[in-house]
Tab-separated table of C-alpha atoms in Angstrom:
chain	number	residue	atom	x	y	z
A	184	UNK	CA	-17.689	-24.542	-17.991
A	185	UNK	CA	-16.897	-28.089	-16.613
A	186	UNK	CA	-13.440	-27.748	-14.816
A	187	UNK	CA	-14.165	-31.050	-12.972
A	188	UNK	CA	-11.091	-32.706	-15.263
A	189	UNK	CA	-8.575	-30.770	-13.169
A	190	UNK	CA	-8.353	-33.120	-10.750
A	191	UNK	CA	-7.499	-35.679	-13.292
A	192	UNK	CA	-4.727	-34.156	-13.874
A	193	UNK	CA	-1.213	-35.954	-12.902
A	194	UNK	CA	0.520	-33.321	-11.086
A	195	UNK	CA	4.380	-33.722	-9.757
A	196	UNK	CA	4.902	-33.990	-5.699
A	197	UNK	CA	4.489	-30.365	-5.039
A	198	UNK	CA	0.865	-30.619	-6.414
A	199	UNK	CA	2.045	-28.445	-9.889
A	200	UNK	CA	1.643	-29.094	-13.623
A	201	UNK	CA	4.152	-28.192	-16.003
A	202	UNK	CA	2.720	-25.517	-18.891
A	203	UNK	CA	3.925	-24.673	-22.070
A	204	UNK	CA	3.014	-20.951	-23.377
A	205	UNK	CA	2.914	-20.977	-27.339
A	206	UNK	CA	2.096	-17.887	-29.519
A	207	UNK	CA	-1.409	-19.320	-31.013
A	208	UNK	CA	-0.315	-17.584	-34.298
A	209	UNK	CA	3.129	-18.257	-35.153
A	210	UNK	CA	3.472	-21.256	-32.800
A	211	UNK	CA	6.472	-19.611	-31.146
A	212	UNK	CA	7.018	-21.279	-27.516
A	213	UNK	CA	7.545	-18.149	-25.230
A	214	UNK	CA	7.641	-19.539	-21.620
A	215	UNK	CA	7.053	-22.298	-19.279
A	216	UNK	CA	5.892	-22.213	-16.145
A	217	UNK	CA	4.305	-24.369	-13.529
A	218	UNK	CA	0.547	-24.388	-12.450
A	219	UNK	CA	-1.619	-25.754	-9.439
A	220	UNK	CA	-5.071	-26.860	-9.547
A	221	UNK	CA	-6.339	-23.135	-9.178
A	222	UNK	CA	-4.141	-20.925	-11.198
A	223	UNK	CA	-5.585	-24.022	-13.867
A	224	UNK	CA	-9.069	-23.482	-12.997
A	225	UNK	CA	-9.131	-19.380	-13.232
A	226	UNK	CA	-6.969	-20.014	-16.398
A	227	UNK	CA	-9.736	-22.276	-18.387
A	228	UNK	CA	-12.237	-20.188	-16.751
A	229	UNK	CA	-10.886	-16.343	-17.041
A	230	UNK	CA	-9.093	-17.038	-20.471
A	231	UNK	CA	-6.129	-15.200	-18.845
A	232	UNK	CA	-2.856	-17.039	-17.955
A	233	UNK	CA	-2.425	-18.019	-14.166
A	234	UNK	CA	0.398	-19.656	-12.850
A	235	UNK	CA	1.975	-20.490	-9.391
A	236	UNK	CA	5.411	-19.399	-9.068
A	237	UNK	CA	7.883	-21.574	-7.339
A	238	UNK	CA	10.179	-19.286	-6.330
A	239	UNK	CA	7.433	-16.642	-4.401
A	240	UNK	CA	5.473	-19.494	-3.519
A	241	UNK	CA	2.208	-17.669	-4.608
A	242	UNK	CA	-0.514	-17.923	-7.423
A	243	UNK	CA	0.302	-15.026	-10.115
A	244	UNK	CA	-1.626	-13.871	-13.008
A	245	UNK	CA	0.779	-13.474	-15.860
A	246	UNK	CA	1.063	-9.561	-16.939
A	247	UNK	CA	-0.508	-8.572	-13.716
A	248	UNK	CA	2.702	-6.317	-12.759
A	249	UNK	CA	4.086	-5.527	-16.193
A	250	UNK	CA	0.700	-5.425	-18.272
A	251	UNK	CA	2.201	-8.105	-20.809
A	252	UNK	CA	-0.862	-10.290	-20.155
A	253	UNK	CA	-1.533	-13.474	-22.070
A	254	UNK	CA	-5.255	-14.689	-23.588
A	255	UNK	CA	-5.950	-18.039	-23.312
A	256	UNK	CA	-7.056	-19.539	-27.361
A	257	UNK	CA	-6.650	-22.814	-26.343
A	258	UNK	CA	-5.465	-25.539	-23.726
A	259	UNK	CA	-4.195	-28.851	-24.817
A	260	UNK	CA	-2.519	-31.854	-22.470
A	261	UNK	CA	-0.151	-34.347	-23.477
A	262	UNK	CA	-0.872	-37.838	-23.779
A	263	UNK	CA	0.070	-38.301	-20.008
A	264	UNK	CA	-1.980	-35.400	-18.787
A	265	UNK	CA	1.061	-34.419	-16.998
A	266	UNK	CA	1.673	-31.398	-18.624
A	267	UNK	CA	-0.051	-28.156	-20.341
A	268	UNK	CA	0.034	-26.167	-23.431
A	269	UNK	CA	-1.868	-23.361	-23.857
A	270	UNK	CA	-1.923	-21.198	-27.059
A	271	UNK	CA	-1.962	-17.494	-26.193
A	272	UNK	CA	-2.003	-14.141	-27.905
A	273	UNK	CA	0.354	-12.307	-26.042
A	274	UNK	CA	-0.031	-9.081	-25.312
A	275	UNK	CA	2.411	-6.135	-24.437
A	276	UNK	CA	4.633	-7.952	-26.820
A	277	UNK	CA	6.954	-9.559	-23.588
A	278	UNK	CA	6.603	-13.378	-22.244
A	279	UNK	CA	9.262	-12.901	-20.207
A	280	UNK	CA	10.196	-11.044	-17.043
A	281	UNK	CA	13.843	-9.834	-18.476
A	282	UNK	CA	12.010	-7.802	-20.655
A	283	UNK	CA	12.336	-10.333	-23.322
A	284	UNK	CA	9.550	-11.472	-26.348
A	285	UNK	CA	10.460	-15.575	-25.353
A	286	UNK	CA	12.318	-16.690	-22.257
A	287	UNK	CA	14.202	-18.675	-24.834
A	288	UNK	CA	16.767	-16.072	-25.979
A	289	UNK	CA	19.537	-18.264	-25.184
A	290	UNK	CA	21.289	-19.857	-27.942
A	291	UNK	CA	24.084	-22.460	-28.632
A	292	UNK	CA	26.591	-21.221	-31.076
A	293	UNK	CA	29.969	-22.448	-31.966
A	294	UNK	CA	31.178	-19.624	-30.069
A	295	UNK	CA	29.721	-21.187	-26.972
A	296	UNK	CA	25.893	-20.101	-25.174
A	297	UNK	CA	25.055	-16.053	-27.175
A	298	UNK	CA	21.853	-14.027	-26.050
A	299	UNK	CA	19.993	-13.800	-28.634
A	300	UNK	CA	16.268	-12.234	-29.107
A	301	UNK	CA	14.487	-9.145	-28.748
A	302	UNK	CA	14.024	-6.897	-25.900
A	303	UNK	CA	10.420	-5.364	-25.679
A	304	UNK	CA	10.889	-3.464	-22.152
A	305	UNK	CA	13.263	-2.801	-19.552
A	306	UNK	CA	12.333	-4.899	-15.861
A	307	UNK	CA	14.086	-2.390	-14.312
A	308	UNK	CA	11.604	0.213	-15.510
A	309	UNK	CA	8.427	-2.179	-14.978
A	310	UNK	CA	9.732	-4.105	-11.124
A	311	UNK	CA	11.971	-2.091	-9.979
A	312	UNK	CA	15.481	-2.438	-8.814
């Protein structure tokens, strides 16, 4: 596959691209991370979710700790080509490291900011303490 587009790509001053991670079935946005040139690359290529986390400062493949891996149905870029969004099929049932289907289980209430969503494993069990 060509992957020669990467480089295309308008990427922010740390060399990352913002991506989007929507369930291709029901549309439901379940993450976003950041990506780099490479973790792009193996993720067109592989049809497995790679991203570079910001906060270990390394190239992950999503699921590769906790199993909850994510196959790659499709890859779309906005009109900038400064951002992804890839539709996945999520599987393990968890997006999100807390154990959570979406890492957008916050919600504004009246009452103020509520968890809300459901919890498909517990980290603790999976990472470790």
């Amino acid at each position: 596959m060509d992957t020669s587009f990467i480089d295309g790509l308008k990427y922010d001053a740390n060399s990352l691209i913002p991506c989007v991670a929507q369930d291709a079935e029901t549309g439901e946005v379940l993450m976003v991370a950041y990506m780099n040139k490479a973790s792009l690359k193996d993720t067109v290529e592989k049809k497995l979710a790679s991203y570079w986390s910001r906060s270990r400062q390394k190239y992950w493949v999503k699921g590769e700790s906790s199993g909850n891996t994510q196959e790659v149905k499709e890859i779309r870029f906005d009109c900038d080509k400064d951002c992804v969004l890839i539709k996945i099929k999520q599987n393990g049932g968890a997006a999100c490291h807390t154990g959570k289907r979406s890492c957008f289980f916050y919600k504004v209430t009246d009452e103020g900011l509520v968890e809300d969503g459901v919890q498909v494993f517990n980290p603790d069990d999976v990472y470790g303490k």
